[in-house]
Coordinates of C-alpha atoms in Angstrom, one line a residue:
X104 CA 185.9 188.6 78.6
X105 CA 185.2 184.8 79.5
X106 CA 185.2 184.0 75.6
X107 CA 189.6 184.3 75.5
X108 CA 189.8 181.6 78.4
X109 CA 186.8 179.2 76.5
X110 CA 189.0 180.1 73.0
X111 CA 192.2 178.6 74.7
X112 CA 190.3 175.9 76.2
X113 CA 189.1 174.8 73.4
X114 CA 192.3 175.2 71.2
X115 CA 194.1 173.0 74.2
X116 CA 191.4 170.0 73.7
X117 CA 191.8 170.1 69.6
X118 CA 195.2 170.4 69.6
X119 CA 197.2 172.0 66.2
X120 CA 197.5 169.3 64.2
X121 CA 198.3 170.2 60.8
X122 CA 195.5 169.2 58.7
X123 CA 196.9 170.2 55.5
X124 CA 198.4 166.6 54.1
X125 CA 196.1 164.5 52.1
X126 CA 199.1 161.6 50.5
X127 CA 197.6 159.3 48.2
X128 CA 198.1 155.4 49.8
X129 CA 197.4 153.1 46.3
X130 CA 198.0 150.1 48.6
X131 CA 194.8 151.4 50.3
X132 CA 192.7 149.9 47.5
X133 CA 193.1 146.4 48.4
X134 CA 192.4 146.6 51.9
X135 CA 189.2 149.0 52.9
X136 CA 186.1 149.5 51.4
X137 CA 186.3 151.7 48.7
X138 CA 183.8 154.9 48.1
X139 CA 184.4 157.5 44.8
X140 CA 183.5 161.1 46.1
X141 CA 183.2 164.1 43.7
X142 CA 184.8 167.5 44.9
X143 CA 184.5 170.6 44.2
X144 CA 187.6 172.9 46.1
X145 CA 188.5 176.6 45.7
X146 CA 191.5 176.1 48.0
X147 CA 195.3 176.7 46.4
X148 CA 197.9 174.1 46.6
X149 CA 200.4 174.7 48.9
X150 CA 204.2 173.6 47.7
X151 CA 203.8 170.1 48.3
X152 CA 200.4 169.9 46.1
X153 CA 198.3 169.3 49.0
X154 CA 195.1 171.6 49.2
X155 CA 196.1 174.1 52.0
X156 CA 194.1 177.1 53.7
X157 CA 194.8 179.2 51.4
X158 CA 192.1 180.8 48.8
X159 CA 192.2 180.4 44.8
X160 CA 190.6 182.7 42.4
X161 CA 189.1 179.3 40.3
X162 CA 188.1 176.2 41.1
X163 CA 189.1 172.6 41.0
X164 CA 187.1 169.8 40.0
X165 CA 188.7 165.9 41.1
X166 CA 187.3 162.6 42.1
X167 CA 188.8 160.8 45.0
X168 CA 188.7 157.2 45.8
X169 CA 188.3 156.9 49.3
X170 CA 189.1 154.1 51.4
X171 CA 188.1 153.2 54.9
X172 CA 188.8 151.1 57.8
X173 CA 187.2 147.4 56.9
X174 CA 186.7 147.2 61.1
X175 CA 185.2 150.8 61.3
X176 CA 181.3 150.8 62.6
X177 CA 178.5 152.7 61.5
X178 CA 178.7 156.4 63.1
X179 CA 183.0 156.2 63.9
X180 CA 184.0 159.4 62.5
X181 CA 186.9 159.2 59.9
X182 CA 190.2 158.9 61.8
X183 CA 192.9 161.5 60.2
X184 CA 196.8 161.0 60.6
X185 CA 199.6 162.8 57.7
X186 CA 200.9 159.1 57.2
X187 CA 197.6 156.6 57.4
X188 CA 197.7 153.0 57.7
X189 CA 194.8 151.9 55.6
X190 CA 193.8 149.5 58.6
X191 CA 193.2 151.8 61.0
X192 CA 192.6 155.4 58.6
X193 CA 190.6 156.5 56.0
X194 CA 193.0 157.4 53.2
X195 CA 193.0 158.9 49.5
X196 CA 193.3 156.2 47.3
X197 CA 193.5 157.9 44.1
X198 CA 192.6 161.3 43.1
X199 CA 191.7 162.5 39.5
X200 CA 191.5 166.0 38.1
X201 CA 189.3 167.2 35.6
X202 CA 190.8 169.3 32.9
X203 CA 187.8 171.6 33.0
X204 CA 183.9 172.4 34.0
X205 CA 182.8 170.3 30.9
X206 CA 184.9 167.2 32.0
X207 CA 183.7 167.3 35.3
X208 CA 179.7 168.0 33.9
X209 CA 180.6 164.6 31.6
X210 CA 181.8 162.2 34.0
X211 CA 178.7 163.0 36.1
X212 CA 176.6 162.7 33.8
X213 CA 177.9 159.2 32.8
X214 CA 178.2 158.1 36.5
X215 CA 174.4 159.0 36.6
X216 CA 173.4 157.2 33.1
X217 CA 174.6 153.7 35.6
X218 CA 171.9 154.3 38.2
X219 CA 168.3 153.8 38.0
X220 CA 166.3 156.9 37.2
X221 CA 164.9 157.9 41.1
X222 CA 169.0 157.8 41.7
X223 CA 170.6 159.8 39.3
X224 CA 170.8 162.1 42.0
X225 CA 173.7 164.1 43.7
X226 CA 174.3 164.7 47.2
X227 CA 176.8 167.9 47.8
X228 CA 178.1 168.2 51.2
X229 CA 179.4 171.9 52.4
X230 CA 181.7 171.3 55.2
X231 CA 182.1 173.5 58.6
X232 CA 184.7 175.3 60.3
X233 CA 188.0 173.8 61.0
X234 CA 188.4 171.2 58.3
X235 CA 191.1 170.0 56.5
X236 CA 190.7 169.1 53.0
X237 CA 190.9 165.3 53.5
X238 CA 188.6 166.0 56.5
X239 CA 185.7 167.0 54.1
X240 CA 186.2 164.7 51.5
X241 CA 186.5 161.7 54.2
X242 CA 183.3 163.0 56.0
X243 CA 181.3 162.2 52.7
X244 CA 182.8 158.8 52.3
X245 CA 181.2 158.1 56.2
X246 CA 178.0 159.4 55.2
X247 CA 177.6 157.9 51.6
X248 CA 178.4 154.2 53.4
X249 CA 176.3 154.9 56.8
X250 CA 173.3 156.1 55.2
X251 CA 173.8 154.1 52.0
X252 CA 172.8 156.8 50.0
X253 CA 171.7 156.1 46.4
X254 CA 173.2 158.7 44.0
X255 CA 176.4 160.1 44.0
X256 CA 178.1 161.9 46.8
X257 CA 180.4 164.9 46.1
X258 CA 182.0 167.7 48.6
X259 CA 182.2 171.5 48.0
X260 CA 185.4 171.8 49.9
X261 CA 186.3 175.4 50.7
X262 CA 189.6 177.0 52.2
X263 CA 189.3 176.6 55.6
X264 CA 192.1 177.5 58.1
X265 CA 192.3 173.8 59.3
X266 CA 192.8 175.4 63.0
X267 CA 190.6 175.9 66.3
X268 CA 191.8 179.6 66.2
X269 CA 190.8 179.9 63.1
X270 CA 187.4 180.8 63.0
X271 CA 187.4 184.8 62.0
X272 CA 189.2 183.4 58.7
X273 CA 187.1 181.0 58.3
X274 CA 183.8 182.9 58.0
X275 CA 185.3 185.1 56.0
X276 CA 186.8 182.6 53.7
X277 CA 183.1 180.9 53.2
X278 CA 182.0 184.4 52.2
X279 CA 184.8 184.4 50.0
X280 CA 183.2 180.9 48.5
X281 CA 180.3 182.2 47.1
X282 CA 180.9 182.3 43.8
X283 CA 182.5 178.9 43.6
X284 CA 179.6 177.3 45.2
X285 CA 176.9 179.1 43.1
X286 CA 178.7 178.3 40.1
X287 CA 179.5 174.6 40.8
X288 CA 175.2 174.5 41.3
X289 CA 175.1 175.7 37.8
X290 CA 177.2 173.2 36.4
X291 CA 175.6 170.5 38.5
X292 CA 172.2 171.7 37.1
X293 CA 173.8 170.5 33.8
X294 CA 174.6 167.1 34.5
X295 CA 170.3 166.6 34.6
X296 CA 171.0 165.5 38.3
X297 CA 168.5 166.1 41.1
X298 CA 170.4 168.2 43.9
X299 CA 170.5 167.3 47.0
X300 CA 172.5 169.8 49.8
X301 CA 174.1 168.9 52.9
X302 CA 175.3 172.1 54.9
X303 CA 177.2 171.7 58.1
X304 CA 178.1 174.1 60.8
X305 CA 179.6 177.3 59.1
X306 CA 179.1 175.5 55.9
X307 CA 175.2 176.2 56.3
X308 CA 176.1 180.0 56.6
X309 CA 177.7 179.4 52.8
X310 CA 175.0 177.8 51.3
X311 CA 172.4 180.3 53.0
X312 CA 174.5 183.1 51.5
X313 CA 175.1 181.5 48.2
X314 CA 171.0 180.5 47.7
X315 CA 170.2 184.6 48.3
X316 CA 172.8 185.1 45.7
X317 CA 171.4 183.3 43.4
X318 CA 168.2 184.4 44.4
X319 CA 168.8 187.6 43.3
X320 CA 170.7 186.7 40.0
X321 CA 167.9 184.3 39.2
X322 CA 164.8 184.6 41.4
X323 CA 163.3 181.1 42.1
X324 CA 165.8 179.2 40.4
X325 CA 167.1 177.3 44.0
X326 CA 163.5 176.0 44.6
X327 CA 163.0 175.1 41.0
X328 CA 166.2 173.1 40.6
X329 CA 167.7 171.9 44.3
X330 CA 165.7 169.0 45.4
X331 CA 166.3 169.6 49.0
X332 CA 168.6 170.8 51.5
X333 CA 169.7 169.6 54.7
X334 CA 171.6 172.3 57.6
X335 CA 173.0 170.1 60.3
X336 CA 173.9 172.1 63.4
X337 CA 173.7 175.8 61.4
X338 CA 176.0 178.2 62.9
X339 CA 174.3 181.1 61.7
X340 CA 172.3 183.9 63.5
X341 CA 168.8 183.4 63.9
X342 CA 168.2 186.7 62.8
X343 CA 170.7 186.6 60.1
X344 CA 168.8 183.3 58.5
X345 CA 165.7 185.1 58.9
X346 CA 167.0 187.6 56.2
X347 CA 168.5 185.1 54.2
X348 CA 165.3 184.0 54.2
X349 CA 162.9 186.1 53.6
X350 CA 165.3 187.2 50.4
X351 CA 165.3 183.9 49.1
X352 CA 161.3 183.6 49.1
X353 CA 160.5 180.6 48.2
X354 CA 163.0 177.9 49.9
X355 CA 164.0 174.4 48.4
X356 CA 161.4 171.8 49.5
X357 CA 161.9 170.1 52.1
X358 CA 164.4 172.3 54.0
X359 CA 165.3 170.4 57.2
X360 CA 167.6 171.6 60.0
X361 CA 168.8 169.4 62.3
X362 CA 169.6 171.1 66.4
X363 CA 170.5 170.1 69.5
X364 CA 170.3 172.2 72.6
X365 CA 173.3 170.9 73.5
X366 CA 175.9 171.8 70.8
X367 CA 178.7 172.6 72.6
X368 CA 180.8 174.3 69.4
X369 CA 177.2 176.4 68.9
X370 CA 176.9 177.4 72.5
X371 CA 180.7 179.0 72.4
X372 CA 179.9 180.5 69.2
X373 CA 176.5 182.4 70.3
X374 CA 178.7 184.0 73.1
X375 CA 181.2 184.8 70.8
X376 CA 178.7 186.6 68.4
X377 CA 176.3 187.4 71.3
X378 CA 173.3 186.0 69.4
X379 CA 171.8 182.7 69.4
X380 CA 172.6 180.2 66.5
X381 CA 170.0 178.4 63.8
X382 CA 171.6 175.0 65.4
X383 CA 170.4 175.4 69.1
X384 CA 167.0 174.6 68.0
X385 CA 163.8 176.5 66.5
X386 CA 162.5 180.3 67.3
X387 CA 159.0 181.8 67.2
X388 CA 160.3 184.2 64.4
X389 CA 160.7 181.4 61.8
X390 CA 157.1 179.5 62.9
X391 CA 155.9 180.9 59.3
X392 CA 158.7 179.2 57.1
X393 CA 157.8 175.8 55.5
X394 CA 161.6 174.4 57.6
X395 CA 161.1 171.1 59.2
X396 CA 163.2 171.0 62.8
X397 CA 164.4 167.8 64.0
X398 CA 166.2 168.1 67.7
X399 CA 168.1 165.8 68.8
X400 CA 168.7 166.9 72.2
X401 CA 168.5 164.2 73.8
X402 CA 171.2 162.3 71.8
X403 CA 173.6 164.9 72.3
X404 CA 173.9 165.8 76.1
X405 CA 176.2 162.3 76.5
X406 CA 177.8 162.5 73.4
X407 CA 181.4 163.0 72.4
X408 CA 180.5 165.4 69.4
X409 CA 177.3 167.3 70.2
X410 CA 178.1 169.3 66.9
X411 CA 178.0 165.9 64.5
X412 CA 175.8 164.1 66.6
X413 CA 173.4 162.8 63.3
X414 CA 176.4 161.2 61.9
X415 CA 178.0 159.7 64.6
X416 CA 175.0 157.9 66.8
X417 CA 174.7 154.4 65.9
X418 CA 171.2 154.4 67.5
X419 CA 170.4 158.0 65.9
X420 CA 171.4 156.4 62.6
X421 CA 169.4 153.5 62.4
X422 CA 166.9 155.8 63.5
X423 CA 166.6 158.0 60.8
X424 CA 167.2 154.8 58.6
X425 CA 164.0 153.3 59.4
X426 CA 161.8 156.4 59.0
X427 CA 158.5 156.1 58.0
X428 CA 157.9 158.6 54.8
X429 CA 155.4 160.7 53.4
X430 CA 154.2 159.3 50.4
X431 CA 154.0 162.6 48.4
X432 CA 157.7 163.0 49.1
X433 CA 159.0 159.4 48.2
X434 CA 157.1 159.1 44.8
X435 CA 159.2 158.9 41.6
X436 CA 162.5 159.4 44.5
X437 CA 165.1 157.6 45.5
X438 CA 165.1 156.9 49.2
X439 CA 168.7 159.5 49.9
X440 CA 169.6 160.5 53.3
X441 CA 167.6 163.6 52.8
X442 CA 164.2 161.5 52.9
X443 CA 165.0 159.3 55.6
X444 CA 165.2 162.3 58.0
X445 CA 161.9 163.7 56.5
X446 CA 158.6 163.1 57.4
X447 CA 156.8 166.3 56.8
X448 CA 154.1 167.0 54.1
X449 CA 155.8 168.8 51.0
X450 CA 152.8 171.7 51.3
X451 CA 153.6 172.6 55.1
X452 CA 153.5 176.4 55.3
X453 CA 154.8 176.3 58.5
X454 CA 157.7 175.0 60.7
X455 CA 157.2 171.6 61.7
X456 CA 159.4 170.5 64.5
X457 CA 160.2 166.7 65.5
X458 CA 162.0 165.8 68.7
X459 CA 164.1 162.2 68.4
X460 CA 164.7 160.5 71.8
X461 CA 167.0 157.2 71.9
X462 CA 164.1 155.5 73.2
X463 CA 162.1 156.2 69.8
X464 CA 165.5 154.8 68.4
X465 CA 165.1 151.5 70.0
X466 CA 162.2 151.5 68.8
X467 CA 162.7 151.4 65.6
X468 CA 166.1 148.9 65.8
X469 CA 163.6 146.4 67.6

């Protein structure tokens, strides 16, 4: 019974913000730095036209102009408010929306036609649990500019409730998201770009689901046409991935998770399910699966977000930045985000685990 009083502590500390309003700031444009994200949402507009919570049956296709604070520094997280001030806020500049799949498959493809052939790449990012819409699409902006990724970075952004009590609707409305996600892979399959995968939190548990989907649709068309994919905190059951899995066969390569012993939203969550998360680090049932670990314990026992800790360490950052790389997995690719925070050999058969202190950090900033 000690999960209702953690619940309530937790909802106290978050607060109930609504998270719904996303206004478009034109003014915006002339005072941050300015980053175009792709997005893929099946969330319904609510009255207003602001994406809300709620669940659509199809899928929208836009691409935002995001702006961002020109004082922010490398690893601030994105600072929300319903009425931003462009100096201190990251804030929708414009937005456009596609008239169709084919529109959307189009632009890409002529976005990618202006970047040298080892970038025509995209990186989709699968947000978590308890994000707004502008949330996701502003946590791509950060990561495109901290890790200046090559490519172009686009968000799957699906309903979430917004809401710290909202985490039963949320898995379900990932579940609910499979479709969308599988079929917004397809149609980046057609653009001829490489695809790259962020998953995040609950978001990981999406694209887990959505890869064994495919998998059975189309078996071994994930590790024959994503390039890579990154889970950053996973909150998924061990045993659940290891199903996920073994269905799946033959994983994308690489397949990184990141973990942290410390992840306080993954700790509260394995008590609430009564099983231990993918996130909290590796287990001896998944030692045969090519996955590369990387724990970074040891930046998140101080840190203010144990569950984003990769993309909000300064030191962690420039870390990861300055990684040395295998040379099987860097030729004829563009140094993305993905290899910076990979340094295993593409024909590992087994998991590979690294450990990143801030003292290897230093390091590597000296």
């Amino acid at each position: 019974m000690r999960a209702i009083p953690l619940i309530f502590a937790l909802s106290l500390l978050m607060a109930c913000t609504d998270r719904t309003p996303a206004p478009l700031v034109p003014e915006a444009a002339n005072i941050g730095d300015i980053v175009p994200v792709y997005v893929a949402t099946n969330r319904a507009r609510n009255d207003v036209g602001y994406f809300s919570d709620k669940r659509a049956s199809s899928t929208t296709f836009l691409l935002s102009d995001v702006s961002m604070p020109p004082e922010r520094k490398e690893g601030e997280a994105p600072i929300y408010s319903a009425k931003p001030n462009p100096n201190k806020h990251f804030a929708l500049v414009t937005q456009k929306q596609f008239s169709g799949e084919q529109a959307f498959v189009q632009d890409i493809r002529r976005q990618l036609t202006t970047h040298p052939a080892a970038q025509r790449e995209v990186v989709l990012y699968v947000h978590g649990y308890f994000n707004g819409y502008a949330d996701t699409v502003f946590r791509v902006a950060q990561m495109k500019s901290d890790f200046d990724m090559p490519g172009l970075p686009m968000v799957f952004s699906w309903p979430s409730a917004g809401h710290p009590a909202g985490y039963t609707y949320d898995r379900e409305s990932a579940l609910f998201a499979r479709d969308a996600l599988e079929q917004t892979l397809y149609l980046l399959h057609q653009t001829g770009a490489k695809i790259q995968i962020v998953g995040h939190s609950m978001g990981g548990l999406l694209v887990m689901e959505t890869l064994r989907q495919i998998e059975i649709a189309k078996p071994g068309w994930s590790n024959a046409n994503i390039d890579g994919v990154a889970m950053i905190s996973p909150d998924i059951s061990v045993d659940v991935f290891h199903e996920q899995a073994a269905r799946i066969k033959k994983l994308p390569s690489p397949f990184l998770v990141v973990t942290s012993e410390h992840d306080r939203a993954l700790l509260l969550s394995s008590r609430l399910n009564n099983h231990e998360r993918l996130g909290l680090g590796s287990d001896e049932s998944l030692a045969n699966l090519p996955i590369t670990f990387l724990d970074v314990s040891d930046f998140s026992k101080d840190s203010g977000n144990s569950h984003f800790v990769i993309l909000e360490s300064p030191a962690l950052i420039a870390m990861l930045e300055g990684a040395s790389l295998h040379s099987a997995f860097t030729k004829d690719r563009s140094r993305s985000m993905m290899d910076r925070i990979s340094e295993t050999q593409l024909s590992a058969s087994k998991a590979v685990v690294y450990e990143l202190s801030p003292e290897e950090a230093l390091r590597v900033k000296k």
